[in-house]
């Protein structure tokens, strides 16, 4: 009988302790909500300042470099028992919610019936509360962004169903949008699928760990064996050709898509140096041009 009474008291004490712990959790939840409300008020003030500064600009207020740096900083902190992947996803959601406070973001995504990956990764990155229009071709996604019907477009880097790669189509657009992110930004599992890119009238920003995309439009008489040394001289060995295309109706012209393991924008003198080095080898009158496609923070890998 005594043993039974002691057990009853232990059980009662455990229940009381559990209730107290749950109340503590509720109190912490309230504090988190208060902090999020305070954060949203500051975001509103930031948005008003951005709107004043960019009143005559077509550009979105999205700051891809700062967003990437925020998530990297948070995941490098002690997350306690929380997984870093969970913290990263949580902060990505907070950032996406903040963007919607500052502007009415709209997304256009390639989403044919047989492949909805663009739609779901766009939803993961920008939030389920952000409107996402589905399109059957990369050309339609690009047109939606150029015409201002969408803030952001999400498409695969490689699209076998398109007669012309999207990055070549950019050369046909005056004041073309830029790639500013690679999706998924938070990688939680290895994948053999084509990575996705997000593009828009958004300025790519350096973060200290970046990748840049540049296109080359070249006379096909210039062999790539002549181009490759110029790339190494100007950028080192961290440059790879990730796609190439021969223009329809222009049998002597070929386009290459370069991925450079560094932040290289239109003001970077290394690209100018590269073009000069090629023309010095191939001849000044040889057609050889480069075009800036965009840049993005290298995605973080959180597999555990």
mmCIF file of N, CA and C in Angstrom, residues 33 35-37 39-44 47 50 61-62 67 70-71 88-105 107 122-131:
data_model
loop_
_atom_site.group_PDB
_atom_site.id
_atom_site.type_symbol
_atom_site.label_atom_id
_atom_site.label_comp_id
_atom_site.label_asym_id
_atom_site.label_seq_id
_atom_site.Cartn_x
_atom_site.Cartn_y
_atom_site.Cartn_z
ATOM 1 N N UNK A 33 5.753 35.471 -30.951
ATOM 2 C CA UNK A 33 4.757 36.190 -31.750
ATOM 3 C C UNK A 33 4.925 37.701 -31.603
ATOM 4 N N UNK A 35 7.708 39.264 -30.904
ATOM 5 C CA UNK A 35 8.927 39.637 -31.629
ATOM 6 C C UNK A 35 8.696 39.657 -33.138
ATOM 7 N N UNK A 36 7.896 38.706 -33.639
ATOM 8 C CA UNK A 36 7.580 38.700 -35.073
ATOM 9 C C UNK A 36 6.757 39.932 -35.453
ATOM 10 N N UNK A 37 5.845 40.324 -34.562
ATOM 11 C CA UNK A 37 5.049 41.532 -34.812
ATOM 12 C C UNK A 37 5.949 42.761 -34.826
ATOM 13 N N UNK A 39 9.141 42.736 -35.530
ATOM 14 C CA UNK A 39 9.948 42.617 -36.754
ATOM 15 C C UNK A 39 9.157 43.114 -37.967
ATOM 16 N N UNK A 40 7.879 42.760 -38.030
ATOM 17 C CA UNK A 40 7.053 43.167 -39.169
ATOM 18 C C UNK A 40 6.881 44.683 -39.230
ATOM 19 N N UNK A 41 6.825 45.331 -38.055
ATOM 20 C CA UNK A 41 6.712 46.798 -38.039
ATOM 21 C C UNK A 41 7.983 47.439 -38.609
ATOM 22 N N UNK A 42 9.129 46.861 -38.270
ATOM 23 C CA UNK A 42 10.401 47.378 -38.805
ATOM 24 C C UNK A 42 10.471 47.111 -40.306
ATOM 25 N N UNK A 43 9.983 45.951 -40.725
ATOM 26 C CA UNK A 43 9.959 45.617 -42.154
ATOM 27 C C UNK A 43 9.107 46.625 -42.922
ATOM 28 N N UNK A 44 7.981 47.009 -42.340
ATOM 29 C CA UNK A 44 7.119 48.015 -42.990
ATOM 30 C C UNK A 44 7.865 49.338 -43.181
ATOM 31 N N UNK A 47 10.346 48.920 -45.923
ATOM 32 C CA UNK A 47 9.647 48.909 -47.212
ATOM 33 C C UNK A 47 9.314 50.310 -47.705
ATOM 34 N N UNK A 50 12.510 51.875 -49.007
ATOM 35 C CA UNK A 50 12.862 51.286 -50.302
ATOM 36 C C UNK A 50 11.972 51.830 -51.411
ATOM 37 N N UNK A 61 12.017 44.942 -54.624
ATOM 38 C CA UNK A 61 12.740 45.272 -53.388
ATOM 39 C C UNK A 61 13.504 44.072 -52.832
ATOM 40 N N UNK A 62 13.365 42.908 -53.468
ATOM 41 C CA UNK A 62 14.012 41.693 -52.967
ATOM 42 C C UNK A 62 15.527 41.871 -52.936
ATOM 43 N N UNK A 67 19.356 38.098 -47.976
ATOM 44 C CA UNK A 67 18.553 36.960 -47.537
ATOM 45 C C UNK A 67 19.422 35.720 -47.340
ATOM 46 N N UNK A 70 21.607 36.115 -44.268
ATOM 47 C CA UNK A 70 20.835 35.948 -43.031
ATOM 48 C C UNK A 70 20.682 34.464 -42.680
ATOM 49 N N UNK A 71 20.327 33.657 -43.660
ATOM 50 C CA UNK A 71 20.114 32.230 -43.393
ATOM 51 C C UNK A 71 21.423 31.544 -43.039
ATOM 52 N N UNK A 88 16.693 26.785 -40.965
ATOM 53 C CA UNK A 88 16.858 27.449 -42.263
ATOM 54 C C UNK A 88 15.516 27.611 -42.962
ATOM 55 N N UNK A 89 14.691 26.565 -42.952
ATOM 56 C CA UNK A 89 13.378 26.636 -43.594
ATOM 57 C C UNK A 89 12.476 27.644 -42.880
ATOM 58 N N UNK A 90 12.565 27.680 -41.546
ATOM 59 C CA UNK A 90 11.762 28.620 -40.769
ATOM 60 C C UNK A 90 12.129 30.051 -41.139
ATOM 61 N N UNK A 91 13.440 30.343 -41.220
ATOM 62 C CA UNK A 91 13.859 31.707 -41.551
ATOM 63 C C UNK A 91 13.538 32.059 -43.001
ATOM 64 N N UNK A 92 13.587 31.074 -43.885
ATOM 65 C CA UNK A 92 13.209 31.332 -45.275
ATOM 66 C C UNK A 92 11.742 31.757 -45.335
ATOM 67 N N UNK A 93 10.915 31.122 -44.498
ATOM 68 C CA UNK A 93 9.487 31.458 -44.441
ATOM 69 C C UNK A 93 9.276 32.854 -43.867
ATOM 70 N N UNK A 94 10.048 33.212 -42.837
ATOM 71 C CA UNK A 94 9.953 34.552 -42.256
ATOM 72 C C UNK A 94 10.351 35.606 -43.288
ATOM 73 N N UNK A 95 11.418 35.330 -44.034
ATOM 74 C CA UNK A 95 11.884 36.274 -45.058
ATOM 75 C C UNK A 95 10.824 36.445 -46.143
ATOM 76 N N UNK A 96 10.252 35.329 -46.606
ATOM 77 C CA UNK A 96 9.225 35.397 -47.648
ATOM 78 C C UNK A 96 8.004 36.184 -47.162
ATOM 79 N N UNK A 97 7.633 35.981 -45.899
ATOM 80 C CA UNK A 97 6.501 36.726 -45.324
ATOM 81 C C UNK A 97 6.808 38.217 -45.269
ATOM 82 N N UNK A 98 8.053 38.547 -44.938
ATOM 83 C CA UNK A 98 8.454 39.955 -44.858
ATOM 84 C C UNK A 98 8.419 40.615 -46.234
ATOM 85 N N UNK A 99 8.814 39.872 -47.262
ATOM 86 C CA UNK A 99 8.786 40.409 -48.625
ATOM 87 C C UNK A 99 7.359 40.789 -49.011
ATOM 88 N N UNK A 100 6.400 39.935 -48.629
ATOM 89 C CA UNK A 100 5.005 40.205 -48.972
ATOM 90 C C UNK A 100 4.472 41.435 -48.239
ATOM 91 N N UNK A 101 5.068 41.778 -47.107
ATOM 92 C CA UNK A 101 4.690 43.007 -46.403
ATOM 93 C C UNK A 101 5.169 44.224 -47.188
ATOM 94 N N UNK A 102 6.368 44.097 -47.804
ATOM 95 C CA UNK A 102 6.982 45.222 -48.497
ATOM 96 C C UNK A 102 6.438 45.422 -49.906
ATOM 97 N N UNK A 103 6.097 44.317 -50.593
ATOM 98 C CA UNK A 103 5.585 44.443 -51.957
ATOM 99 C C UNK A 103 4.669 43.266 -52.275
ATOM 100 N N UNK A 104 3.880 43.417 -53.305
ATOM 101 C CA UNK A 104 2.953 42.366 -53.726
ATOM 102 C C UNK A 104 3.672 41.437 -54.708
ATOM 103 N N UNK A 105 4.493 40.549 -54.166
ATOM 104 C CA UNK A 105 5.292 39.656 -55.002
ATOM 105 C C UNK A 105 4.401 38.632 -55.703
ATOM 106 N N UNK A 107 4.800 35.271 -58.558
ATOM 107 C CA UNK A 107 5.766 34.347 -59.139
ATOM 108 C C UNK A 107 5.154 33.630 -60.334
ATOM 109 N N UNK A 122 9.341 26.719 -55.945
ATOM 110 C CA UNK A 122 9.014 28.145 -55.860
ATOM 111 C C UNK A 122 8.156 28.406 -54.629
ATOM 112 N N UNK A 123 7.229 27.506 -54.369
ATOM 113 C CA UNK A 123 6.356 27.642 -53.199
ATOM 114 C C UNK A 123 7.161 27.508 -51.910
ATOM 115 N N UNK A 124 8.132 26.587 -51.911
ATOM 116 C CA UNK A 124 8.981 26.403 -50.731
ATOM 117 C C UNK A 124 9.810 27.658 -50.458
ATOM 118 N N UNK A 125 10.327 28.289 -51.519
ATOM 119 C CA UNK A 125 11.224 29.434 -51.371
ATOM 120 C C UNK A 125 10.458 30.722 -51.071
ATOM 121 N N UNK A 126 9.325 30.938 -51.742
ATOM 122 C CA UNK A 126 8.592 32.198 -51.614
ATOM 123 C C UNK A 126 7.373 32.101 -50.709
ATOM 124 N N UNK A 127 7.029 30.892 -50.250
ATOM 125 C CA UNK A 127 5.911 30.739 -49.323
ATOM 126 C C UNK A 127 4.613 30.376 -50.025
ATOM 127 N N UNK A 128 3.778 29.594 -49.335
ATOM 128 C CA UNK A 128 2.502 29.158 -49.919
ATOM 129 C C UNK A 128 1.514 30.315 -50.065
ATOM 130 N N UNK A 129 1.793 31.434 -49.386
ATOM 131 C CA UNK A 129 0.913 32.602 -49.429
ATOM 132 C C UNK A 129 1.224 33.516 -50.619
ATOM 133 N N UNK A 130 2.305 33.247 -51.353
ATOM 134 C CA UNK A 130 2.675 34.061 -52.511
ATOM 135 C C UNK A 130 2.011 33.496 -53.764
ATOM 136 N N UNK A 131 1.288 34.315 -54.522
ATOM 137 C CA UNK A 131 0.626 33.814 -55.738
ATOM 138 C C UNK A 131 1.645 33.271 -56.745
#
